[in-house]
Amino acid sequence: MSLYFTKDHEWIRVEGDTATVGITDHAQGQLGDIVFAEAPEAGKTLDKGGEAAVVESVKAASDVYAPASGEVVEANPAIADDPSVINTDPEGEGWFFKLRLADPSELDGLMDEAAYRAWVETL
Amino acid sequence: MADVPDTDLDTLPLDAWHRTRGGRMVPFAGYHMPVQYEGIIAEHRWTRSHAGLFDVSHMGQLLVPLDEAEALEKLLPGDLLAMKDDRPKYSLLLNEAGGILDDLMITRRTDGFYVVVNGATKTGDMAVLEAAGVPFAYLAEQALLALQGPEAVDVIAAHAPGVADLSFMQAGSFDLAGTQAWISRSGYTGEDGVEISLPASAADRIADLLLADERVLPIGLGARDSLRLEAGLPLYGHDLDEQTTPVMADLSFAVNKRRRTDGGFAGAERILVEIDQGAVQKRIGFTVEGRQPVREGARILDSEGNEVGRVTSGGFSPSLEAPIGMGYVATGLAEPGSALTLEQRGKLFRAAVTAMPFVPHRYHRKGKSQ
C-alpha cells in the first residue's frame, strides 16, 4: 500500500491497481464546515487533473481533482449522507471514491506523506 | 478581495484580540477581519441560542449636524425633519437614477445625526456627502461591536444599567463599565441584541469583559453572513447595488410617507413611479431542493428556460439545514411558492420562492413578551 498527495490537497491510497481518493486534513480545515459533497458515480472515467468531485462548505464551493486517470469503481455514500464526516475524518471515513488506475506510473510525480506535510507547513 | 496585498489592508482596533482568540483573518472591506473562530455553523448556532460578539468596527460612523436635516433629505428618503431622538431608522443613500449607493442606520441624537454606513462603501459615501455640501465628522476613533442573540441584552445590561429598558430600534448613551458608550437595540442577525459604539481605546477591555461571560463567544463574518441571510436581510454589494432601486429591493418601507408625497430626494422621480406601479424585478428569497448550496451569480430561469434573474446571496442555512438564497426575478415570478430553476456551473436545481425571513425574527418589541 502506498499513499500519495497532490498540491491540490487530495490524497490517494493505492492497493494493487485500485486506489482510494479523498481530501486532506489541511484541505478540510481550510474549507471549514462541509455541508455538501458529491462523488463521481461508479463507471465514470476520470482524467488525471480533471474535475472529479465537488465539495461545498458553508462559505464556498471547491472542486476535487482526480490525482490519476482511471475508472471510478465506487463512490462513498457516507459523504453524501453526512458531509461532516469529511471534516471529522478526512483521510479515513471521509474518502470520496475508489478508482481503477489506468496508468500507475502517473503517481510518480506526486508527493509522499512526509513531503506533503512539510510542504503544507510552508503555506 | 483575495488579491488585495496584505500591506494595503487596515487593521481593526481589535486585530490582536481576534488573533489571540483564534480568529482566522481574511481581507474584507479593506481590513483584516475574522471570518471564523471555532467554525461557522457552531458560531451561527451559538448566536441563535446564546450571545455572539461581533466586531463590526470596519463600518463607518459619521455625525452630521442637526441643522443639515434638509440637505440630508435630498440624499435619503427618510423623514429626517420629523425624526424622534434616539430612534434609529434604516435608510438608503440614493443616486439620481434611484439606485442604492449604500444602506445605513441613522439616529437623531442631541449632538447630530449619527449615521452608520457599510465598511466597503464608507469612503464613497463620504464623497457623496462632500459633493452635496453636507458637513460631517468621521468618528474614526470609535469602534463598533455587536452583541447578538437571546442572551445578549442580559449580558450587556449587567455592565450597562438601563439597556434592558430599550426596545428594538431604540438607543441611548450609557455608562458601560466606566466607558461612555452609545448603545442601540438593533443588529443584523434577526436576533435580539445591541450594537455598541465605544472609543477604540476601550474596545479591548470591553470585549474582554463581555467575553468573560460564559454566555458569550466571539463570532466571525462567516456566521454574520449566514445569520443575516436566514433573517432575510440584504447585504450591500451583493443584494443591493447602484443598479438596484428601493422598490426592486423590497425596501420601500425606507421611503417615508411624507417623502412619497413630497419627493425631493435623489432618484425620487423613478422611485415614486415604481412605488405606484411596481418595478420590473423584485428581490426574493428561495429555498433549494436537495443539499447543495446555490451561490451568488447563479442564473435564475423560468419554466421555459429563459433567464429571469440572478442569485445575489446563496448559502447553506445552519438553522434549516438546507440551502437558501436571495436573488432578483421578474416581478411576475416573485410570489411565494413560485417554482424556479437555478443554473450553477451547468447544473440545474429546483427551487421555490419563499417568504422571508427564513428564520423568524426575535426582536424585542414593546408590548410583546417574546
Short mmCIF file of C-alpha atoms in Angstrom, two decimals:
data_model
loop_
_atom_site.label_atom_id
_atom_site.label_comp_id
_atom_site.label_asym_id
_atom_site.label_seq_id
_atom_site.Cartn_x
_atom_site.Cartn_y
_atom_site.Cartn_z
CA MET A 1 0.00 0.00 0.00
CA SER A 2 1.27 3.46 -0.89
CA LEU A 3 -0.06 6.88 -0.01
CA TYR A 4 0.45 9.95 -2.24
CA PHE A 5 -0.59 13.59 -2.09
CA THR A 6 -1.23 16.34 -4.65
CA LYS A 7 -0.63 20.07 -4.45
CA ASP A 8 -4.42 20.44 -4.75
CA HIS A 9 -4.69 18.69 -1.36
CA GLU A 10 -6.04 15.33 -2.46
CA TRP A 11 -4.68 12.10 -1.10
CA ILE A 12 -4.63 8.78 -2.97
CA ARG A 13 -4.07 5.45 -1.27
CA VAL A 14 -3.03 2.72 -3.71
CA GLU A 15 -3.63 -1.00 -3.17
CA GLY A 16 -2.75 -3.05 -6.23
CA ASP A 17 -4.41 -1.45 -9.26
CA THR A 18 -7.14 0.31 -7.28
CA ALA A 19 -6.86 3.50 -5.27
CA THR A 20 -8.97 5.45 -2.78
CA VAL A 21 -9.16 9.23 -3.10
CA GLY A 22 -10.09 11.95 -0.64
CA ILE A 23 -9.12 15.44 0.51
CA THR A 24 -6.52 16.11 3.16
CA ASP A 25 -6.97 17.27 6.72
CA HIS A 26 -5.38 20.56 5.70
CA ALA A 27 -7.98 20.98 2.93
CA GLN A 28 -10.96 20.31 5.19
CA GLY A 29 -9.55 22.77 7.72
CA GLN A 30 -9.28 25.46 5.07
CA LEU A 31 -12.80 24.79 3.78
CA GLY A 32 -14.45 24.82 7.19
CA ASP A 33 -17.83 23.22 7.85
CA ILE A 34 -18.64 20.99 4.89
CA VAL A 35 -22.33 20.85 4.03
CA PHE A 36 -22.37 19.06 0.69
CA ALA A 37 -20.21 16.60 -1.20
CA GLU A 38 -20.79 14.84 -4.49
CA ALA A 39 -18.58 11.97 -5.58
CA PRO A 40 -18.46 10.69 -9.18
CA GLU A 41 -20.65 7.70 -9.99
CA ALA A 42 -19.21 4.25 -10.48
CA GLY A 43 -18.31 3.67 -14.10
CA LYS A 44 -17.27 7.21 -14.82
CA THR A 45 -13.85 7.66 -16.41
CA LEU A 46 -11.61 10.35 -14.95
CA ASP A 47 -8.54 12.03 -16.41
CA LYS A 48 -5.65 12.96 -14.19
CA GLY A 49 -6.07 16.57 -13.06
CA GLY A 50 -9.69 16.74 -14.23
CA GLU A 51 -12.66 17.65 -12.08
CA ALA A 52 -13.78 14.57 -10.19
CA ALA A 53 -15.97 15.66 -7.30
CA VAL A 54 -17.49 18.71 -5.65
CA VAL A 55 -17.21 19.70 -2.01
CA GLU A 56 -19.02 22.69 -0.53
CA SER A 57 -18.56 24.37 2.80
CA VAL A 58 -20.93 26.93 4.29
CA LYS A 59 -18.98 29.64 2.51
CA ALA A 60 -17.63 28.23 -0.73
CA ALA A 61 -17.64 25.51 -3.36
CA SER A 62 -14.47 23.68 -4.30
CA ASP A 63 -13.55 21.11 -6.92
CA VAL A 64 -11.78 17.87 -6.13
CA TYR A 65 -9.44 16.79 -8.94
CA ALA A 66 -8.51 13.28 -9.96
CA PRO A 67 -4.94 12.58 -8.77
CA ALA A 68 -4.65 9.93 -11.51
CA SER A 69 -6.61 8.67 -14.51
CA GLY A 70 -8.92 5.71 -14.27
CA GLU A 71 -12.44 4.37 -13.88
CA VAL A 72 -14.47 5.04 -10.76
CA VAL A 73 -15.40 1.73 -9.16
CA GLU A 74 -17.16 3.00 -6.05
CA ALA A 75 -18.41 6.30 -4.60
CA ASN A 76 -18.59 6.72 -0.84
CA PRO A 77 -22.29 7.02 0.10
CA ALA A 78 -21.36 8.21 3.60
CA ILE A 79 -20.17 11.63 2.43
CA ALA A 80 -23.47 12.34 0.68
CA ASP A 81 -25.48 11.27 3.72
CA ASP A 82 -23.36 13.17 6.23
CA PRO A 83 -20.82 15.51 4.62
CA SER A 84 -19.44 16.47 8.04
CA VAL A 85 -17.55 13.15 8.07
CA ILE A 86 -15.12 14.88 5.69
CA ASN A 87 -14.38 17.37 8.49
CA THR A 88 -14.06 14.78 11.22
CA ASP A 89 -12.20 12.01 9.37
CA PRO A 90 -10.96 13.38 6.02
CA GLU A 91 -8.22 10.84 5.49
CA GLY A 92 -10.31 7.87 6.68
CA GLU A 93 -14.12 7.50 6.64
CA GLY A 94 -14.44 10.71 4.64
CA TRP A 95 -12.96 9.26 1.44
CA PHE A 96 -14.67 10.29 -1.82
CA PHE A 97 -14.26 7.50 -4.37
CA LYS A 98 -12.28 4.45 -5.44
CA LEU A 99 -10.54 4.33 -8.78
CA ARG A 100 -9.16 1.57 -11.01
CA LEU A 101 -5.90 3.11 -12.13
CA ALA A 102 -5.31 3.42 -15.87
CA ASP A 103 -1.60 4.08 -15.56
CA PRO A 104 0.09 3.68 -12.15
CA SER A 105 3.17 5.49 -13.45
CA GLU A 106 1.12 8.72 -13.23
CA LEU A 107 1.66 8.57 -9.49
CA ASP A 108 5.38 9.12 -9.84
CA GLY A 109 5.17 12.90 -9.72
CA LEU A 110 3.08 13.04 -6.55
CA MET A 111 4.35 13.76 -3.03
CA ASP A 112 4.72 11.17 -0.32
CA GLU A 113 3.22 11.89 3.10
CA ALA A 114 6.34 13.43 4.63
CA ALA A 115 6.89 15.72 1.66
CA TYR A 116 3.24 16.83 1.65
CA ARG A 117 3.09 17.58 5.39
CA ALA A 118 6.35 19.53 5.15
CA TRP A 119 5.07 21.48 2.14
CA VAL A 120 1.78 22.36 3.87
CA GLU A 121 3.79 23.83 6.74
CA THR A 122 5.22 26.37 4.30
CA LEU A 123 1.80 27.60 3.08
CA MET B 1 -10.64 40.67 -2.48
CA ALA B 2 -8.25 37.78 -2.12
CA ASP B 3 -5.85 39.55 -4.47
CA VAL B 4 -5.50 42.65 -2.31
CA PRO B 5 -1.95 42.75 -0.95
CA ASP B 6 -1.91 42.41 2.82
CA THR B 7 0.03 45.64 3.11
CA ASP B 8 -2.90 47.58 1.65
CA LEU B 9 -5.24 46.37 4.37
CA ASP B 10 -6.09 48.27 7.53
CA THR B 11 -6.29 46.64 10.92
CA LEU B 12 -9.23 46.85 13.29
CA PRO B 13 -8.75 48.11 16.85
CA LEU B 14 -9.33 44.52 17.98
CA ASP B 15 -6.96 42.90 15.43
CA ALA B 16 -4.64 41.38 18.02
CA TRP B 17 -7.62 40.41 20.18
CA HIS B 18 -9.08 38.37 17.30
CA ARG B 19 -5.78 36.65 16.51
CA THR B 20 -5.19 35.74 20.16
CA ARG B 21 -8.60 34.08 20.26
CA GLY B 22 -8.02 32.01 17.14
CA GLY B 23 -9.81 34.19 14.63
CA ARG B 24 -8.97 33.26 11.04
CA MET B 25 -8.32 36.63 9.41
CA VAL B 26 -9.32 37.35 5.81
CA PRO B 27 -9.38 40.53 3.71
CA PHE B 28 -12.83 42.15 3.82
CA ALA B 29 -13.85 45.73 3.06
CA GLY B 30 -10.20 46.81 3.14
CA TYR B 31 -9.49 45.33 6.57
CA HIS B 32 -8.12 42.17 8.07
CA MET B 33 -11.26 40.68 9.58
CA PRO B 34 -12.07 37.43 11.37
CA VAL B 35 -14.12 35.11 9.16
CA GLN B 36 -14.44 32.45 11.84
CA TYR B 37 -13.08 31.17 15.14
CA GLU B 38 -14.47 27.77 16.04
CA GLY B 39 -16.44 27.22 12.83
CA ILE B 40 -19.27 28.99 11.07
CA ILE B 41 -22.04 26.51 11.92
CA ALA B 42 -21.15 26.33 15.61
CA GLU B 43 -20.86 30.12 15.82
CA HIS B 44 -24.15 30.59 13.97
CA ARG B 45 -25.98 28.23 16.33
CA TRP B 46 -24.36 29.79 19.40
CA THR B 47 -25.66 33.21 18.35
CA ARG B 48 -29.17 31.86 17.82
CA SER B 49 -29.18 30.25 21.29
CA HIS B 50 -26.88 32.42 23.47
CA ALA B 51 -24.95 35.61 22.64
CA GLY B 52 -22.41 36.26 19.89
CA LEU B 53 -19.89 39.11 19.94
CA PHE B 54 -19.15 40.60 16.51
CA ASP B 55 -16.53 43.20 15.69
CA VAL B 56 -18.04 45.49 13.06
CA SER B 57 -15.57 48.33 13.51
CA HIS B 58 -14.94 48.36 9.75
CA MET B 59 -18.28 50.12 9.35
CA GLY B 60 -18.23 53.89 9.07
CA GLN B 61 -19.62 56.04 11.87
CA LEU B 62 -20.45 59.61 10.89
CA LEU B 63 -22.01 62.56 12.66
CA VAL B 64 -23.91 65.21 10.67
CA PRO B 65 -25.01 68.48 12.31
CA LEU B 66 -28.72 68.57 13.14
CA ASP B 67 -29.28 71.71 11.08
CA GLU B 68 -28.30 69.71 7.96
CA ALA B 69 -31.55 67.72 8.03
CA GLU B 70 -32.88 69.38 4.86
CA ALA B 71 -29.64 68.80 3.00
CA LEU B 72 -29.61 65.14 4.08
CA GLU B 73 -33.19 64.73 2.94
CA LYS B 74 -32.01 65.41 -0.61
CA LEU B 75 -29.97 62.20 -0.40
CA LEU B 76 -32.09 59.93 1.84
CA PRO B 77 -35.82 59.12 1.55
CA GLY B 78 -36.46 59.20 5.32
CA ASP B 79 -38.37 61.88 7.25
CA LEU B 80 -35.38 63.44 8.98
CA LEU B 81 -37.19 66.64 9.90
CA ALA B 82 -39.71 64.71 11.99
CA MET B 83 -37.30 62.13 13.46
CA LYS B 84 -37.61 61.46 17.17
CA ASP B 85 -34.47 61.43 19.28
CA ASP B 86 -32.70 58.12 19.90
CA ARG B 87 -34.78 56.05 17.45
CA PRO B 88 -32.51 54.51 14.81
CA LYS B 89 -34.03 54.18 11.36
CA TYR B 90 -32.95 52.12 8.38
CA SER B 91 -32.36 54.31 5.36
CA LEU B 92 -30.73 54.38 1.95
CA LEU B 93 -28.26 56.64 0.23
CA LEU B 94 -29.54 57.07 -3.32
CA ASN B 95 -28.20 58.26 -6.66
CA GLU B 96 -30.05 60.43 -9.16
CA ALA B 97 -31.23 57.34 -11.07
CA GLY B 98 -32.82 55.87 -7.95
CA GLY B 99 -30.06 53.32 -7.44
CA ILE B 100 -28.82 52.44 -3.97
CA LEU B 101 -25.35 53.79 -3.10
CA ASP B 102 -25.50 52.33 0.39
CA ASP B 103 -27.85 51.20 3.11
CA LEU B 104 -27.37 52.66 6.55
CA MET B 105 -28.76 53.35 10.01
CA ILE B 106 -29.46 56.93 11.03
CA THR B 107 -30.32 58.19 14.51
CA ARG B 108 -31.15 61.69 15.64
CA ARG B 109 -29.08 62.40 18.76
CA THR B 110 -28.61 65.60 20.69
CA ASP B 111 -25.17 66.02 19.10
CA GLY B 112 -26.24 65.38 15.50
CA PHE B 113 -27.47 62.74 13.10
CA TYR B 114 -25.45 59.62 13.88
CA VAL B 115 -25.05 57.56 10.70
CA VAL B 116 -23.59 54.05 10.43
CA VAL B 117 -22.63 53.01 6.90
CA ASN B 118 -21.08 49.91 5.36
CA GLY B 119 -17.32 49.46 5.58
CA ALA B 120 -16.74 48.84 1.88
CA THR B 121 -18.72 51.93 0.87
CA LYS B 122 -17.84 54.44 3.57
CA THR B 123 -15.25 56.33 1.51
CA GLY B 124 -17.69 56.72 -1.38
CA ASP B 125 -20.48 57.73 1.00
CA MET B 126 -18.33 60.47 2.48
CA ALA B 127 -17.55 61.73 -1.02
CA VAL B 128 -21.28 61.87 -1.76
CA LEU B 129 -21.89 63.95 1.37
CA GLU B 130 -19.00 66.25 0.48
CA ALA B 131 -20.24 66.71 -3.07
CA ALA B 132 -23.69 67.57 -1.70
CA GLY B 133 -22.15 70.14 0.63
CA VAL B 134 -23.22 68.25 3.75
CA PRO B 135 -20.63 68.66 6.53
CA PHE B 136 -19.93 65.68 8.76
CA ALA B 137 -17.45 64.32 11.25
CA TYR B 138 -15.97 60.86 10.62
CA LEU B 139 -15.80 59.15 14.00
CA ALA B 140 -12.62 57.24 13.17
CA GLU B 141 -11.76 56.72 16.83
CA GLN B 142 -14.98 54.86 17.58
CA ALA B 143 -15.08 51.06 17.48
CA LEU B 144 -18.36 49.22 16.86
CA LEU B 145 -19.29 45.92 18.46
CA ALA B 146 -22.50 43.93 18.07
CA LEU B 147 -23.73 41.55 20.74
CA GLN B 148 -26.50 39.41 19.28
CA GLY B 149 -28.67 36.58 20.48
CA PRO B 150 -31.37 35.81 23.06
CA GLU B 151 -28.97 36.29 25.99
CA ALA B 152 -27.24 39.38 24.61
CA VAL B 153 -29.27 42.01 26.45
CA ASP B 154 -28.96 40.22 29.79
CA VAL B 155 -25.19 40.17 29.33
CA ILE B 156 -24.81 43.83 28.39
CA ALA B 157 -27.33 45.04 30.97
CA ALA B 158 -25.14 43.60 33.73
CA HIS B 159 -22.48 46.16 32.77
CA ALA B 160 -24.66 48.98 31.45
CA PRO B 161 -27.69 49.51 33.69
CA GLY B 162 -30.74 50.69 31.77
CA VAL B 163 -30.02 48.94 28.48
CA ALA B 164 -32.69 46.33 29.19
CA ASP B 165 -35.32 49.10 29.09
CA LEU B 166 -34.64 49.74 25.39
CA SER B 167 -37.00 48.22 22.83
CA PHE B 168 -35.98 47.18 19.35
CA MET B 169 -34.80 50.27 17.45
CA GLN B 170 -34.24 52.44 20.49
CA ALA B 171 -30.85 53.74 21.55
CA GLY B 172 -29.09 55.86 24.12
CA SER B 173 -25.85 56.84 25.78
CA PHE B 174 -24.87 54.52 28.64
CA ASP B 175 -22.10 54.05 31.12
CA LEU B 176 -20.63 50.69 30.08
CA ALA B 177 -18.25 49.59 32.84
CA GLY B 178 -16.78 53.07 33.10
CA THR B 179 -16.77 53.86 29.37
CA GLN B 180 -19.32 56.12 27.73
CA ALA B 181 -20.95 54.03 25.00
CA TRP B 182 -23.72 54.63 22.51
CA ILE B 183 -25.88 51.51 22.59
CA SER B 184 -28.79 50.72 20.30
CA ARG B 185 -31.07 47.72 20.50
CA SER B 186 -30.57 46.61 16.94
CA GLY B 187 -28.43 44.38 14.79
CA TYR B 188 -28.33 42.45 11.55
CA THR B 189 -28.86 38.86 12.61
CA GLY B 190 -32.62 38.70 13.21
CA GLU B 191 -31.93 38.16 16.91
CA ASP B 192 -32.49 40.44 19.86
CA GLY B 193 -29.31 42.27 20.74
CA VAL B 194 -27.38 45.51 20.77
CA GLU B 195 -24.82 47.45 18.78
CA ILE B 196 -22.25 49.29 20.86
CA SER B 197 -20.28 52.31 19.67
CA LEU B 198 -17.38 52.99 22.02
CA PRO B 199 -13.92 54.58 21.94
CA ALA B 200 -11.46 52.31 20.12
CA SER B 201 -9.10 52.70 23.08
CA ALA B 202 -11.64 50.89 25.29
CA ALA B 203 -12.56 48.16 22.79
CA ASP B 204 -10.11 45.53 24.08
CA ARG B 205 -11.19 45.94 27.68
CA ILE B 206 -14.92 45.89 26.91
CA ALA B 207 -14.60 42.94 24.52
CA ASP B 208 -12.73 41.01 27.24
CA LEU B 209 -15.37 41.94 29.78
CA LEU B 210 -18.19 40.68 27.57
CA LEU B 211 -16.31 37.54 26.59
CA ALA B 212 -15.72 36.74 30.27
CA ASP B 213 -19.44 35.96 30.46
CA GLU B 214 -19.91 32.28 29.69
CA ARG B 215 -22.95 33.09 27.53
CA VAL B 216 -20.72 34.98 25.04
CA LEU B 217 -18.45 33.71 22.26
CA PRO B 218 -16.64 35.71 19.56
CA ILE B 219 -18.33 35.26 16.17
CA GLY B 220 -16.82 35.85 12.74
CA LEU B 221 -18.05 37.32 9.49
CA GLY B 222 -18.97 33.91 8.11
CA ALA B 223 -21.73 33.37 10.66
CA ARG B 224 -22.76 37.01 10.41
CA ASP B 225 -23.47 36.36 6.73
CA SER B 226 -25.45 33.14 7.29
CA LEU B 227 -27.43 34.77 10.13
CA ARG B 228 -28.42 37.82 8.10
CA LEU B 229 -29.34 35.60 5.15
CA GLU B 230 -31.67 33.50 7.33
CA ALA B 231 -33.13 36.78 8.63
CA GLY B 232 -33.88 37.86 5.04
CA LEU B 233 -31.70 40.96 5.34
CA PRO B 234 -29.97 42.21 2.18
CA LEU B 235 -26.22 42.80 2.09
CA TYR B 236 -24.81 45.78 0.26
CA GLY B 237 -22.55 44.86 -2.66
CA HIS B 238 -24.40 41.58 -3.09
CA ASP B 239 -28.18 42.01 -2.81
CA LEU B 240 -28.05 45.79 -3.22
CA ASP B 241 -26.03 47.95 -5.57
CA GLU B 242 -26.26 51.08 -7.69
CA GLN B 243 -28.45 49.30 -10.25
CA THR B 244 -30.98 48.35 -7.57
CA THR B 245 -33.84 50.65 -6.57
CA PRO B 246 -35.56 50.51 -3.15
CA VAL B 247 -38.71 49.10 -4.77
CA MET B 248 -36.80 46.33 -6.56
CA ALA B 249 -35.03 45.53 -3.29
CA ASP B 250 -38.34 45.32 -1.40
CA LEU B 251 -37.17 48.19 0.82
CA SER B 252 -39.98 50.64 0.02
CA PHE B 253 -40.58 50.98 3.77
CA ALA B 254 -37.45 53.14 3.86
CA VAL B 255 -39.29 55.71 1.72
CA ASN B 256 -41.20 57.65 4.34
CA LYS B 257 -44.88 58.54 3.87
CA ARG B 258 -44.33 62.31 3.66
CA ARG B 259 -41.48 61.82 1.21
CA ARG B 260 -43.74 59.70 -1.04
CA THR B 261 -45.94 62.74 -1.44
CA ASP B 262 -43.33 65.46 -1.42
CA GLY B 263 -40.43 63.67 -3.14
CA GLY B 264 -37.33 65.83 -3.23
CA PHE B 265 -34.73 63.06 -2.77
CA ALA B 266 -32.25 61.69 -5.26
CA GLY B 267 -33.96 59.34 -7.68
CA ALA B 268 -37.46 60.26 -6.44
CA GLU B 269 -38.85 60.54 -9.94
CA ARG B 270 -38.20 56.90 -10.72
CA ILE B 271 -38.74 55.51 -7.23
CA LEU B 272 -42.16 57.12 -6.72
CA VAL B 273 -43.36 55.74 -10.05
CA GLU B 274 -42.11 52.28 -9.04
CA ILE B 275 -43.86 52.51 -5.67
CA ASP B 276 -47.06 53.28 -7.55
CA GLN B 277 -46.72 50.84 -10.44
CA GLY B 278 -44.23 48.25 -9.28
CA ALA B 279 -40.73 47.52 -10.52
CA VAL B 280 -39.77 45.15 -13.31
CA GLN B 281 -37.76 42.96 -10.93
CA LYS B 282 -38.04 42.19 -7.26
CA ARG B 283 -35.79 40.76 -4.56
CA ILE B 284 -36.99 37.35 -3.41
CA GLY B 285 -35.89 34.58 -1.10
CA PHE B 286 -35.75 30.99 -2.24
CA THR B 287 -35.19 27.50 -0.92
CA VAL B 288 -33.43 24.85 -3.00
CA GLU B 289 -34.27 21.15 -3.24
CA GLY B 290 -31.50 18.87 -2.06
CA ARG B 291 -28.48 19.90 -0.05
CA GLN B 292 -26.17 21.69 -2.47
CA PRO B 293 -25.92 25.45 -1.95
CA VAL B 294 -26.53 27.67 -4.97
CA ARG B 295 -24.31 30.72 -4.76
CA GLU B 296 -24.22 34.33 -5.83
CA GLY B 297 -24.09 34.68 -9.61
CA ALA B 298 -26.16 31.60 -10.49
CA ARG B 299 -28.77 32.19 -13.17
CA ILE B 300 -32.49 32.02 -12.33
CA LEU B 301 -34.62 30.52 -15.10
CA ASP B 302 -38.35 30.32 -15.69
CA SER B 303 -40.14 27.13 -16.71
CA GLU B 304 -39.18 27.69 -20.36
CA GLY B 305 -35.53 28.09 -19.54
CA ASN B 306 -35.40 31.85 -20.03
CA GLU B 307 -33.18 33.81 -17.68
CA VAL B 308 -35.41 35.84 -15.36
CA GLY B 309 -32.84 36.90 -12.80
CA ARG B 310 -29.72 36.13 -10.80
CA VAL B 311 -28.85 34.83 -7.37
CA THR B 312 -27.32 37.60 -5.24
CA SER B 313 -26.73 35.67 -1.98
CA GLY B 314 -26.72 31.93 -1.59
CA GLY B 315 -25.59 29.57 1.08
CA PHE B 316 -26.46 26.85 3.50
CA SER B 317 -28.80 27.65 6.36
CA PRO B 318 -27.46 26.09 9.58
CA SER B 319 -30.86 26.56 11.26
CA LEU B 320 -32.90 24.93 8.49
CA GLU B 321 -30.10 22.57 7.39
CA ALA B 322 -30.97 23.40 3.80
CA PRO B 323 -29.71 25.64 1.03
CA ILE B 324 -31.34 29.08 0.89
CA GLY B 325 -30.68 32.26 -1.00
CA MET B 326 -31.82 35.60 -2.32
CA GLY B 327 -31.99 36.91 -5.81
CA TYR B 328 -33.92 39.05 -8.24
CA VAL B 329 -36.62 37.76 -10.54
CA ALA B 330 -39.20 39.27 -12.87
CA THR B 331 -41.94 40.59 -10.57
CA GLY B 332 -44.49 38.13 -12.00
CA LEU B 333 -42.47 35.26 -10.54
CA ALA B 334 -41.93 36.82 -7.13
CA GLU B 335 -44.93 35.31 -5.34
CA PRO B 336 -44.05 32.81 -2.58
CA GLY B 337 -44.48 29.30 -3.93
CA SER B 338 -43.46 30.16 -7.49
CA ALA B 339 -41.24 27.45 -8.93
CA LEU B 340 -37.82 28.48 -10.19
CA THR B 341 -34.93 26.70 -11.85
CA LEU B 342 -31.43 27.74 -10.88
CA GLU B 343 -28.37 27.10 -13.02
CA GLN B 344 -24.94 26.86 -11.45
CA ARG B 345 -21.86 25.59 -13.30
CA GLY B 346 -24.09 23.91 -15.88
CA LYS B 347 -26.16 22.03 -13.32
CA LEU B 348 -29.87 22.72 -12.78
CA PHE B 349 -31.55 22.99 -9.38
CA ARG B 350 -35.23 23.12 -8.48
CA ALA B 351 -36.11 25.99 -6.14
CA ALA B 352 -39.18 27.77 -4.85
CA VAL B 353 -39.77 31.40 -3.92
CA THR B 354 -40.06 31.52 -0.12
CA ALA B 355 -41.37 34.28 2.13
CA MET B 356 -38.64 35.91 4.20
CA PRO B 357 -37.37 35.84 6.86
CA PHE B 358 -36.42 32.19 6.54
CA VAL B 359 -36.00 32.08 10.32
CA PRO B 360 -38.41 34.25 12.36
CA HIS B 361 -37.03 37.49 13.78
CA ARG B 362 -36.84 37.68 17.55
CA TYR B 363 -36.60 41.42 18.00
CA HIS B 364 -37.70 42.80 21.36
CA ARG B 365 -40.70 44.94 20.57
CA LYS B 366 -42.71 46.90 23.14
CA GLY B 367 -45.84 45.17 24.36
CA LYS B 368 -44.68 41.77 23.20
CA SER B 369 -43.39 39.21 25.62
CA GLN B 370 -41.17 37.40 23.10
#
